[in-house]
XYZ file of C-alpha atoms in Angstrom:
674
model
C -103.055 91.617 -201.074
C -100.055 92.813 -203.047
C -99.747 96.419 -201.802
C -98.897 95.544 -198.198
C -96.781 92.570 -199.277
C -94.764 94.769 -201.618
C -94.177 97.352 -198.914
C -92.562 94.725 -196.696
C -91.082 92.233 -199.136
C -91.851 91.165 -202.663
C -90.639 87.570 -202.843
C -91.984 85.015 -200.338
C -88.447 83.742 -199.717
C -87.365 87.307 -198.980
C -89.102 87.554 -195.591
C -86.461 89.038 -193.326
C -86.335 88.959 -189.542
C -86.036 92.750 -189.687
C -89.463 92.920 -191.415
C -91.036 90.947 -188.577
C -89.287 93.023 -185.901
C -90.520 96.220 -187.556
C -94.130 94.956 -187.483
C -94.004 93.825 -183.845
C -91.719 96.616 -182.580
C -92.610 99.427 -180.174
C -93.399 101.892 -182.981
C -94.928 99.240 -185.252
C -98.491 99.050 -186.569
C -99.795 96.685 -183.855
C -99.119 99.157 -181.035
C -101.422 101.707 -182.642
C -104.357 99.277 -182.843
C -104.093 97.295 -179.613
C -104.267 99.468 -176.509
C -102.450 97.052 -174.171
C -99.893 95.952 -176.784
C -96.216 95.713 -175.774
C -93.423 94.071 -177.784
C -92.581 90.617 -176.341
C -89.376 88.823 -177.245
C -91.021 85.341 -177.375
C -93.811 86.601 -179.639
C -91.363 88.210 -182.094
C -89.161 85.088 -182.244
C -92.197 82.858 -182.753
C -93.501 85.119 -185.557
C -90.076 84.939 -187.294
C -90.124 81.116 -187.160
C -93.682 81.016 -188.570
C -92.832 83.529 -191.334
C -89.857 81.328 -192.241
C -92.006 78.151 -192.321
C -94.564 79.938 -194.543
C -91.838 81.179 -196.903
C -90.262 77.744 -197.272
C -93.622 75.861 -197.264
C -92.669 73.520 -194.483
C -94.040 72.234 -191.174
C -93.440 73.895 -187.797
C -94.524 72.698 -184.351
C -94.664 75.792 -182.144
C -95.292 75.670 -178.390
C -95.765 79.086 -176.779
C -96.259 79.602 -173.049
C -99.380 81.436 -171.799
C -99.089 85.173 -172.400
C -96.752 84.910 -175.413
C -99.435 86.268 -177.741
C -99.310 83.319 -180.136
C -102.487 84.390 -181.993
C -100.832 87.578 -183.298
C -97.540 85.694 -183.789
C -99.181 83.509 -186.446
C -101.793 85.963 -187.793
C -99.335 88.694 -188.822
C -97.161 86.454 -191.076
C -100.254 84.531 -192.267
C -102.123 87.678 -193.365
C -99.060 89.179 -195.063
C -97.333 86.205 -196.661
C -99.564 83.147 -196.176
C -101.424 83.208 -199.510
C -104.691 81.279 -199.101
C -104.782 80.441 -195.364
C -106.887 77.972 -193.377
C -106.857 78.584 -189.610
C -108.333 75.732 -187.569
C -109.153 76.156 -183.871
C -109.994 73.744 -181.061
C -113.373 75.256 -180.208
C -116.193 77.171 -181.861
C -115.713 79.885 -179.198
C -112.136 80.548 -180.291
C -113.236 80.297 -183.929
C -115.785 83.094 -183.359
C -113.222 85.154 -181.402
C -110.653 84.898 -184.214
C -113.185 85.836 -186.872
C -114.935 88.643 -184.964
C -112.063 90.156 -182.984
C -108.471 89.014 -183.570
C -108.318 88.883 -187.390
C -110.143 92.239 -187.889
C -107.715 93.853 -185.371
C -104.588 92.550 -187.125
C -106.002 93.226 -190.589
C -106.738 96.843 -189.637
C -103.325 97.322 -187.987
C -101.487 96.029 -191.067
C -103.835 97.610 -193.585
C -103.885 94.183 -195.218
C -106.688 93.879 -197.818
C -107.454 90.218 -197.117
C -110.955 88.760 -197.264
C -111.962 86.463 -194.388
C -114.665 83.779 -194.138
C -115.993 81.705 -191.254
C -116.943 78.107 -192.012
C -118.756 75.835 -189.556
C -120.364 72.415 -189.741
C -123.820 72.239 -191.297
C -125.484 71.720 -187.875
C -124.669 75.391 -187.147
C -126.775 76.787 -189.991
C -130.575 76.984 -190.171
C -131.862 74.846 -193.060
C -134.775 76.383 -194.992
C -136.206 72.965 -195.919
C -136.198 71.516 -192.391
C -137.401 74.814 -190.911
C -140.436 74.857 -193.262
C -141.101 71.175 -192.627
C -141.034 71.692 -188.833
C -143.286 74.725 -189.186
C -145.841 72.646 -191.117
C -145.577 69.376 -189.164
C -145.497 71.058 -185.751
C -143.360 68.247 -184.264
C -142.574 70.365 -181.180
C -142.409 68.612 -177.846
C -142.700 71.625 -175.527
C -144.150 75.129 -175.259
C -140.577 76.396 -174.994
C -139.804 74.943 -178.444
C -142.806 76.774 -179.932
C -141.383 80.069 -178.612
C -137.911 79.216 -179.916
C -139.343 78.368 -183.347
C -140.964 81.818 -183.432
C -137.537 83.385 -182.746
C -135.933 81.268 -185.505
C -138.730 82.327 -187.861
C -137.817 86.004 -187.323
C -134.102 85.223 -187.530
C -134.274 83.375 -190.880
C -135.860 86.463 -192.502
C -133.136 88.894 -191.350
C -129.885 86.912 -191.092
C -127.346 86.909 -193.879
C -125.403 83.898 -192.517
C -128.004 81.637 -190.865
C -125.392 80.889 -188.154
C -127.222 79.897 -184.971
C -124.474 81.507 -182.832
C -125.952 84.880 -183.856
C -129.354 84.028 -182.362
C -128.582 84.308 -178.650
C -132.258 84.107 -177.635
C -132.287 80.389 -178.460
C -129.730 78.363 -176.429
C -127.216 76.461 -178.549
C -128.257 73.226 -176.800
C -132.037 73.668 -177.411
C -133.505 70.471 -178.995
C -135.374 72.610 -181.584
C -132.089 73.098 -183.502
C -132.113 69.403 -184.474
C -135.428 69.991 -186.263
C -134.355 73.094 -188.217
C -130.828 72.094 -189.325
C -129.703 69.423 -191.765
C -127.253 66.542 -191.474
C -125.272 64.942 -194.256
C -127.963 62.249 -194.369
C -130.926 64.643 -194.540
C -129.570 67.234 -197.014
C -130.870 67.126 -200.599
C -127.969 69.151 -201.983
C -128.543 70.623 -205.442
C -131.943 68.838 -205.629
C -133.326 70.993 -202.791
C -135.916 73.642 -203.694
C -134.101 76.097 -201.384
C -130.616 75.394 -202.788
C -130.132 78.992 -204.022
C -130.824 80.396 -200.535
C -128.967 77.669 -198.605
C -126.826 79.128 -195.799
C -124.421 76.151 -195.842
C -123.783 76.597 -199.559
C -123.361 80.366 -199.154
C -120.803 79.852 -196.380
C -118.877 77.351 -198.533
C -118.923 79.691 -201.528
C -117.575 82.565 -199.412
C -114.868 80.277 -198.054
C -113.875 79.321 -201.613
C -113.321 82.968 -202.498
C -111.744 84.204 -199.227
C -108.020 84.660 -198.557
C -108.347 83.480 -194.942
C -110.852 80.826 -193.809
C -111.479 80.105 -190.125
C -112.659 76.558 -189.338
C -112.452 74.312 -186.263
C -110.743 70.944 -185.792
C -114.043 69.029 -185.757
C -114.947 70.502 -189.122
C -111.471 69.956 -190.575
C -111.338 66.275 -189.679
C -115.010 65.576 -190.336
C -114.259 66.783 -193.813
C -111.157 64.705 -194.258
C -113.187 61.677 -193.116
C -116.607 62.423 -194.679
C -115.907 65.002 -197.411
C -118.978 66.842 -196.190
C -118.009 70.240 -194.866
C -116.497 72.213 -197.712
C -112.922 71.986 -196.400
C -112.056 69.330 -199.004
C -112.578 71.888 -201.771
C -110.499 74.480 -199.882
C -107.479 72.363 -199.039
C -106.056 71.981 -202.561
C -105.851 75.779 -202.945
C -104.442 76.519 -199.461
C -100.824 77.664 -199.170
C -100.828 77.704 -195.367
C -102.701 75.612 -192.775
C -102.506 76.714 -189.129
C -103.825 74.606 -186.244
C -104.313 76.624 -183.047
C -104.935 74.607 -179.839
C -103.121 71.855 -181.741
C -102.810 69.680 -178.619
C -106.455 68.663 -179.237
C -105.754 67.236 -182.701
C -104.870 63.629 -181.753
C -108.168 63.157 -179.909
C -110.306 64.956 -182.523
C -108.686 63.097 -185.415
C -109.063 59.743 -183.624
C -112.781 60.402 -183.275
C -113.280 61.296 -186.938
C -111.013 58.708 -188.521
C -112.863 56.107 -186.516
C -116.370 54.891 -187.032
C -119.283 54.866 -184.559
C -122.721 53.411 -184.985
C -125.339 53.573 -182.232
C -128.663 51.887 -181.597
C -130.144 55.435 -181.272
C -129.206 56.119 -184.927
C -130.966 52.929 -185.990
C -134.104 53.761 -183.965
C -134.113 57.288 -185.439
C -133.877 55.808 -188.944
C -136.835 53.515 -188.152
C -138.924 56.504 -187.022
C -138.118 58.317 -190.285
C -138.824 55.229 -192.442
C -142.232 54.850 -190.789
C -143.090 58.569 -191.199
C -141.913 58.823 -194.827
C -143.411 55.469 -195.817
C -146.830 56.450 -194.453
C -146.598 59.915 -196.063
C -145.477 58.900 -199.559
C -146.027 55.162 -200.060
C -148.801 54.113 -197.681
C -149.926 51.370 -200.089
C -146.358 50.172 -200.768
C -145.822 48.188 -197.564
C -147.071 47.615 -194.034
C -144.549 50.140 -192.712
C -145.127 49.430 -189.019
C -144.288 45.747 -189.643
C -141.240 46.734 -191.733
C -139.596 48.742 -188.942
C -140.748 46.771 -185.857
C -138.209 43.885 -186.186
C -135.322 46.369 -186.655
C -136.389 48.380 -183.594
C -136.709 45.201 -181.523
C -133.291 43.935 -182.688
C -131.628 47.293 -181.859
C -133.145 47.252 -178.348
C -132.132 43.603 -177.844
C -128.557 44.502 -178.806
C -128.502 47.112 -176.031
C -129.937 44.533 -173.587
C -127.023 42.177 -174.338
C -125.298 44.150 -171.564
C -127.497 44.315 -168.452
C -125.290 46.916 -166.719
C -125.952 50.654 -167.023
C -122.523 51.774 -168.231
C -120.136 49.433 -170.075
C -116.892 49.912 -172.033
C -115.460 46.717 -173.470
C -113.042 45.846 -176.259
C -114.352 43.226 -178.672
C -111.908 40.622 -177.339
C -113.252 41.208 -173.793
C -116.780 40.128 -174.776
C -117.231 36.420 -174.030
C -117.715 34.391 -177.244
C -120.793 32.859 -175.585
C -122.339 36.319 -175.007
C -125.798 37.016 -176.470
C -124.197 40.128 -178.050
C -122.964 38.286 -181.173
C -126.283 36.576 -182.090
C -128.122 39.870 -181.348
C -125.773 41.689 -183.750
C -126.416 39.043 -186.428
C -130.185 39.416 -185.972
C -129.935 43.201 -186.302
C -127.950 42.817 -189.563
C -130.573 40.437 -191.008
C -133.494 42.703 -190.024
C -131.722 45.717 -191.556
C -131.292 43.777 -194.818
C -135.035 43.026 -194.880
C -135.905 46.704 -194.325
C -133.434 47.801 -197.052
C -135.071 45.388 -199.513
C -138.463 47.095 -198.937
C -136.924 50.590 -199.183
C -135.277 49.686 -202.500
C -138.648 48.788 -204.000
C -140.277 52.021 -202.796
C -137.342 54.469 -203.132
C -138.516 56.020 -206.392
C -141.815 57.054 -204.795
C -140.190 59.971 -202.913
C -136.829 61.643 -202.438
C -137.143 61.233 -198.649
C -137.615 57.443 -198.968
C -134.515 57.272 -201.194
C -132.693 59.176 -198.464
C -133.792 56.635 -195.847
C -132.529 53.852 -198.130
C -129.088 55.513 -198.418
C -128.871 55.946 -194.637
C -129.900 52.339 -194.043
C -127.223 51.089 -196.466
C -124.526 53.136 -194.753
C -125.524 51.874 -191.305
C -125.642 48.322 -192.629
C -122.098 48.654 -194.047
C -120.876 49.935 -190.674
C -122.458 46.933 -188.956
C -120.694 44.640 -191.440
C -117.286 45.789 -190.189
C -118.234 44.192 -186.851
C -117.601 40.460 -186.900
C -117.783 37.765 -184.281
C -114.525 36.728 -182.563
C -114.096 33.745 -184.904
C -114.284 36.062 -187.953
C -111.622 38.544 -186.839
C -109.299 38.111 -189.785
C -105.709 39.144 -189.236
C -105.517 41.409 -192.259
C -103.680 44.735 -192.010
C -106.830 46.815 -191.989
C -108.432 44.909 -189.089
C -105.169 45.108 -187.131
C -105.033 48.905 -187.398
C -108.347 49.432 -185.608
C -109.728 48.743 -182.133
C -113.315 47.469 -182.028
C -115.103 48.269 -178.759
C -118.596 48.756 -177.357
C -119.925 51.426 -175.045
C -123.292 51.009 -173.367
C -125.288 53.891 -171.905
C -128.597 53.735 -170.037
C -130.733 53.494 -173.172
C -128.341 53.047 -176.099
C -125.334 51.070 -177.253
C -122.500 52.420 -179.406
C -120.201 50.276 -181.540
C -116.851 52.001 -182.084
C -114.124 51.235 -184.591
C -111.156 53.413 -183.614
C -107.764 53.676 -185.341
C -104.802 52.542 -183.237
C -102.808 55.444 -184.643
C -103.863 58.464 -186.674
C -100.272 59.121 -187.836
C -100.463 57.229 -191.174
C -103.928 58.618 -192.003
C -102.973 62.206 -191.178
C -99.659 61.919 -193.047
C -101.586 60.888 -196.137
C -103.597 64.136 -195.868
C -100.394 66.166 -195.788
C -98.940 64.599 -198.937
C -99.210 66.275 -202.315
C -99.038 70.026 -202.888
C -96.253 71.615 -200.797
C -97.658 74.020 -198.225
C -96.862 75.363 -194.762
C -98.355 73.415 -191.837
C -98.199 75.220 -188.464
C -99.163 73.415 -185.232
C -99.344 75.693 -182.183
C -100.519 75.478 -178.569
C -99.378 76.297 -175.055
C -99.050 72.556 -174.324
C -97.355 70.303 -176.884
C -94.158 69.265 -175.088
C -93.149 67.496 -171.904
C -90.193 69.430 -170.488
C -89.283 70.670 -174.011
C -89.550 67.138 -175.422
C -92.089 66.955 -178.301
C -91.721 63.220 -178.971
C -95.139 62.204 -177.583
C -96.965 64.717 -179.774
C -94.945 64.161 -182.946
C -95.336 60.371 -182.756
C -99.121 60.668 -182.256
C -99.473 62.972 -185.269
C -96.848 61.326 -187.507
C -94.776 64.532 -187.539
C -91.442 62.775 -187.032
C -88.312 64.816 -187.785
C -90.332 68.015 -188.255
C -88.864 71.156 -186.607
C -90.331 71.917 -183.174
C -89.654 74.940 -180.993
C -90.803 76.222 -177.619
C -91.000 79.856 -176.489
C -91.306 80.604 -172.768
C -94.111 82.605 -171.200
C -93.230 86.220 -170.359
C -94.831 85.793 -166.910
C -92.685 85.807 -163.757
C -94.112 82.573 -162.359
C -91.787 82.495 -159.353
C -93.197 85.813 -158.128
C -96.743 85.380 -159.421
C -97.586 81.866 -158.300
C -97.211 79.141 -155.692
C -97.521 75.364 -156.186
C -99.026 73.727 -153.099
C -99.143 69.937 -152.594
C -100.905 69.215 -149.268
C -99.547 66.578 -146.879
C -101.190 63.387 -145.585
C -103.701 62.797 -148.389
C -104.686 59.146 -149.018
C -103.910 57.395 -152.306
C -106.194 58.607 -155.156
C -107.944 55.205 -155.420
C -109.051 55.380 -151.757
C -112.831 55.402 -151.237
C -112.740 58.603 -149.132
C -110.326 60.451 -151.474
C -112.677 63.239 -152.677
C -113.692 63.969 -149.062
C -110.015 64.226 -148.099
C -109.464 66.647 -151.044
C -112.319 68.872 -149.787
C -110.953 68.808 -146.213
C -107.548 69.926 -147.519
C -109.012 72.462 -149.973
C -111.323 74.342 -147.586
C -108.593 76.228 -145.656
C -107.020 77.280 -148.989
C -110.413 78.431 -150.339
C -111.048 80.451 -147.175
C -107.577 82.028 -147.427
C -108.255 82.956 -151.074
C -111.720 84.360 -150.246
C -113.402 81.914 -152.659
C -112.126 82.816 -156.152
C -111.488 79.115 -156.808
C -111.641 76.604 -159.647
C -111.836 73.015 -158.411
C -110.930 70.851 -161.424
C -111.852 67.163 -161.075
C -110.931 64.220 -163.268
C -114.379 62.544 -163.046
C -118.025 63.648 -162.974
C -118.520 61.509 -159.872
C -115.878 63.588 -158.054
C -117.569 66.816 -159.274
C -120.885 65.704 -157.762
C -119.388 64.530 -154.460
C -117.293 67.718 -154.113
C -120.390 69.862 -154.788
C -122.380 67.981 -152.151
C -119.613 68.406 -149.535
C -118.935 72.086 -150.288
C -122.643 72.976 -150.069
C -122.730 71.418 -146.596
C -119.487 73.088 -145.479
C -120.338 76.549 -146.829
C -123.664 76.416 -144.995
C -122.200 74.980 -141.776
C -119.344 77.521 -141.644
C -121.390 80.445 -142.971
C -119.030 80.967 -145.926
C -120.433 83.493 -148.439
C -118.957 81.871 -151.589
C -121.429 81.357 -154.491
C -121.062 77.774 -155.757
C -121.215 76.972 -159.499
C -121.242 73.319 -160.571
C -120.740 71.874 -164.047
C -124.019 70.499 -165.383
C -126.225 72.945 -163.482
C -125.962 75.450 -166.373
C -124.033 75.793 -169.662
C -120.280 76.426 -169.531
C -120.510 80.040 -170.759
C -123.250 80.895 -168.260
C -121.306 79.353 -165.350
C -118.175 81.313 -166.300
C -120.135 84.580 -166.600
C -121.642 83.988 -163.156
C -118.218 83.134 -161.742
C -116.627 86.331 -163.108
C -119.537 88.468 -161.921
C -119.510 86.988 -158.395
C -115.876 87.920 -157.723
C -115.666 85.362 -154.865
C -117.201 82.277 -156.468
C -116.160 78.622 -156.346
C -116.599 76.702 -159.613
C -116.391 72.905 -159.764
C -115.855 71.356 -163.190
C -114.385 68.377 -164.988
C -112.591 68.101 -168.346
C -114.388 70.929 -170.206
C -113.078 73.487 -167.684
C -109.449 72.323 -167.872
C -108.813 74.279 -171.075
C -110.024 77.168 -173.200
C -111.166 79.064 -170.089
C -109.787 82.563 -169.526
C -110.553 84.321 -166.236
C -108.160 87.201 -165.621
C -107.620 89.185 -162.450
C -108.532 88.410 -158.857
C -111.798 86.571 -159.589
C -109.667 83.409 -160.042
C -106.893 83.169 -157.436
C -106.794 79.458 -156.587
C -106.859 76.476 -158.958
C -107.256 73.098 -157.231
C -106.685 69.871 -159.178
C -107.974 66.759 -157.415
C -105.893 64.098 -159.207
C -103.237 63.735 -161.877
C -105.310 63.355 -165.079
C -104.342 59.846 -166.168
C -106.756 58.265 -168.648
C -109.033 55.617 -167.100
C -107.295 52.215 -167.199
C -110.455 50.537 -168.587
C -110.296 52.584 -171.818
C -110.191 49.928 -174.590
C -108.364 52.204 -177.070
C -105.710 53.147 -174.496
C -105.208 49.457 -173.592
C -104.743 48.553 -177.276
C -102.279 51.413 -177.853
C -100.257 50.413 -174.783
C -100.200 46.779 -175.956
C -98.953 47.988 -179.356
C -96.139 50.042 -177.750
C -95.140 47.113 -175.556
C -94.898 44.878 -178.628
C -92.212 47.324 -179.825
C -90.364 47.020 -176.511
C -91.529 50.424 -175.194
C -93.066 51.117 -171.803
C -96.750 52.083 -172.258
C -96.845 54.147 -169.070
C -93.640 56.101 -169.682
C -94.149 56.621 -173.413
C -97.884 57.241 -173.559
C -99.867 57.600 -170.308
C -97.416 59.858 -168.483
C -96.782 62.413 -171.277
C -100.534 62.549 -172.055
C -101.297 63.244 -168.370
C -98.576 65.931 -168.185
C -99.924 67.777 -171.254
C -103.439 67.630 -169.775
C -102.198 68.833 -166.379
C -100.354 71.751 -168.015
C -103.677 72.796 -169.554
C -105.421 72.759 -166.156
C -102.537 74.608 -164.478
C -102.636 77.190 -167.295
C -106.006 78.485 -166.015
C -104.310 80.225 -163.070
C -101.967 82.942 -164.394
C -103.473 84.660 -167.439
C -101.889 88.114 -167.144
C -98.734 89.893 -165.925
C -100.635 91.164 -162.877
C -102.300 87.852 -161.891
C -101.130 86.166 -158.678
C -102.429 82.860 -157.361
C -101.958 79.358 -155.967
C -102.024 76.077 -157.887
C -102.979 73.275 -155.499
C -102.432 69.718 -156.748
C -103.853 67.257 -154.237
C -102.447 64.017 -155.669
C -99.728 62.605 -153.338
C -98.138 60.747 -156.286
C -96.626 64.076 -157.343
C -94.272 63.654 -154.353
C -94.227 59.894 -153.659
C -93.625 58.523 -157.165
C -90.378 58.768 -159.123
C -92.255 60.193 -162.131
C -93.629 63.058 -159.968
C -90.439 65.042 -160.497
C -90.874 64.899 -164.277
C -94.421 66.191 -163.866
C -93.675 69.238 -161.724
C -90.634 70.096 -163.833
C -93.024 70.397 -166.814
C -95.233 72.883 -164.946
C -94.531 76.635 -164.742
C -91.624 77.331 -162.323
C -93.772 78.364 -159.332
C -92.346 78.484 -155.814
C -93.347 75.248 -154.067
C -94.706 74.406 -150.628
C -96.419 71.637 -148.666
C -97.586 73.910 -145.846
C -101.043 75.524 -145.706
C -99.527 78.340 -143.582
C -97.400 79.384 -146.604
C -100.558 79.493 -148.762
C -102.381 81.609 -146.176
C -99.396 83.949 -145.948
C -99.295 84.246 -149.776
C -102.894 85.494 -149.832
C -102.341 87.866 -146.871
C -99.375 89.445 -148.686
C -101.340 89.649 -151.931
C -104.202 91.455 -150.199
C -101.737 93.886 -148.574
C -100.110 94.624 -151.969
C -103.508 95.217 -153.579
C -104.474 97.564 -150.727
C -101.261 99.599 -150.952
C -101.738 99.904 -154.747
C -105.251 101.283 -154.244
C -104.232 103.760 -151.556
C -101.122 104.748 -153.599
């Protein structure tokens, strides 16, 4: 890497602003490589701040409005001066985009001889052992799976990475992948006969040797929690760690620093114990009788809650509930099964593996005590215990109240640069909510505005006379208000809902209305196809209406006229029955803070900014953001919310919206004829 470094600056502390300006300037190297590239003031200033943080090995929290070009703003300094760099993204899609498109572009523009590796979780790589086993056992459940297995069979012979993202003929969600990939529990490691050819090991080895490694947040935190993804070996040697889409970190880290055990996991273990016992130690035990009590106890635990969907904190479960005795029974039955597995473990590697899994699950169950056993030690106080019941399974969660102390511990030790960047980290330039969640107190934080002219490009419309969001007929009222705006826009609409129930009701109503009024807008609904397929169909249609919930609020980029109207049904406050949220609010209130003002409101604003960010993606985009929630106007906190949004012109009149689209169509027409 030295040749390009030397040509700009030799000492890491000698990075000058002039160097950065030269690289990003009109005659600089980026312009030659990127056809649409233009120097942007915000991008250059952000790149200077990141170069400075890298040089002085410190932390920087960097919020950059949509259109700033934050990816290049961190990649240029990282590739030139970052040393060994880990870039972590919010999604696998962005991870692939960085690795396949953005990094090669910047590397070529700078002539920087850096090696780059892509590292994903083991579930993304075909496992030779499990592939062969599936081929022999033929445990396929459908004809479709047989066809997919044939495709995987061809793929495994020709691929150099084993990454399932490369095999587009088999959908990423196809159940067959579970049979041909490994988990931490089912991997034999160095004992495996295919160890030399293992795609996971190859990917980790490449990552060890590369200058830049691209991971995603799930992988990063799974590793910190489980030490199972190869990041743990990378971190000690990294000089720079960059988190893109850093607003997702609190939620991802909470998930991984917590603990979840489900009755499905226990039933899956029982199936494997039965299969492996019969295969390798048929005479060692009556395997059906060994697993039956565990299976029954797991099912009884689910039946402790007769309702279909339940979310309860431990202290909300009545002490007299059958849940606690059912949990005790499950623990005892697990102990009995473990005792049998211990006697038979040496008969086969796979039985030993079942024993290890059973012990781990048993230890997780042990952290769940009855209400009378909830000792007030520090460790118990730092976690929220809660249950979540689904139609056929029950999950026991142990979630940290705060990830700040755990994450801070990860950042101790070797000095290195930590960069946190996203379009949505602050509430009206105030980063306090984010920094307190992540434990980044007193770390420098900066915000760079978007280069877009929001006042000219967009309009914020809040319709009049909508009922309160908790009203029974609320979604119907949203559709009644939205239809005239959709018609004015000619379709080209995202309807973003806060619940799946609202998605389904909105879809039902719009189907009826489109048919009744003869509106030619193709309707795409979350759940009817995968996210990527729905977005492709939406872009291709040119006048589509797409209804989605949380997964469409962020990471979705539709430029141009195909998306002209973004409708948000409600302010995205977390559901009040969320046990973790309730515990965090109680904790804040113990400290004399207001849970709504200091936690719920800023979290909702950051989420809303993400949804609003779908609308204007380019200098030439023009569109309307319609927020239906009357609280934006009627509540005192509404002002704080809209002041955190892009500075669109504002209206409450549908006539102004209709006029906006008429003018836009006229401008587009005059451009074409000109």
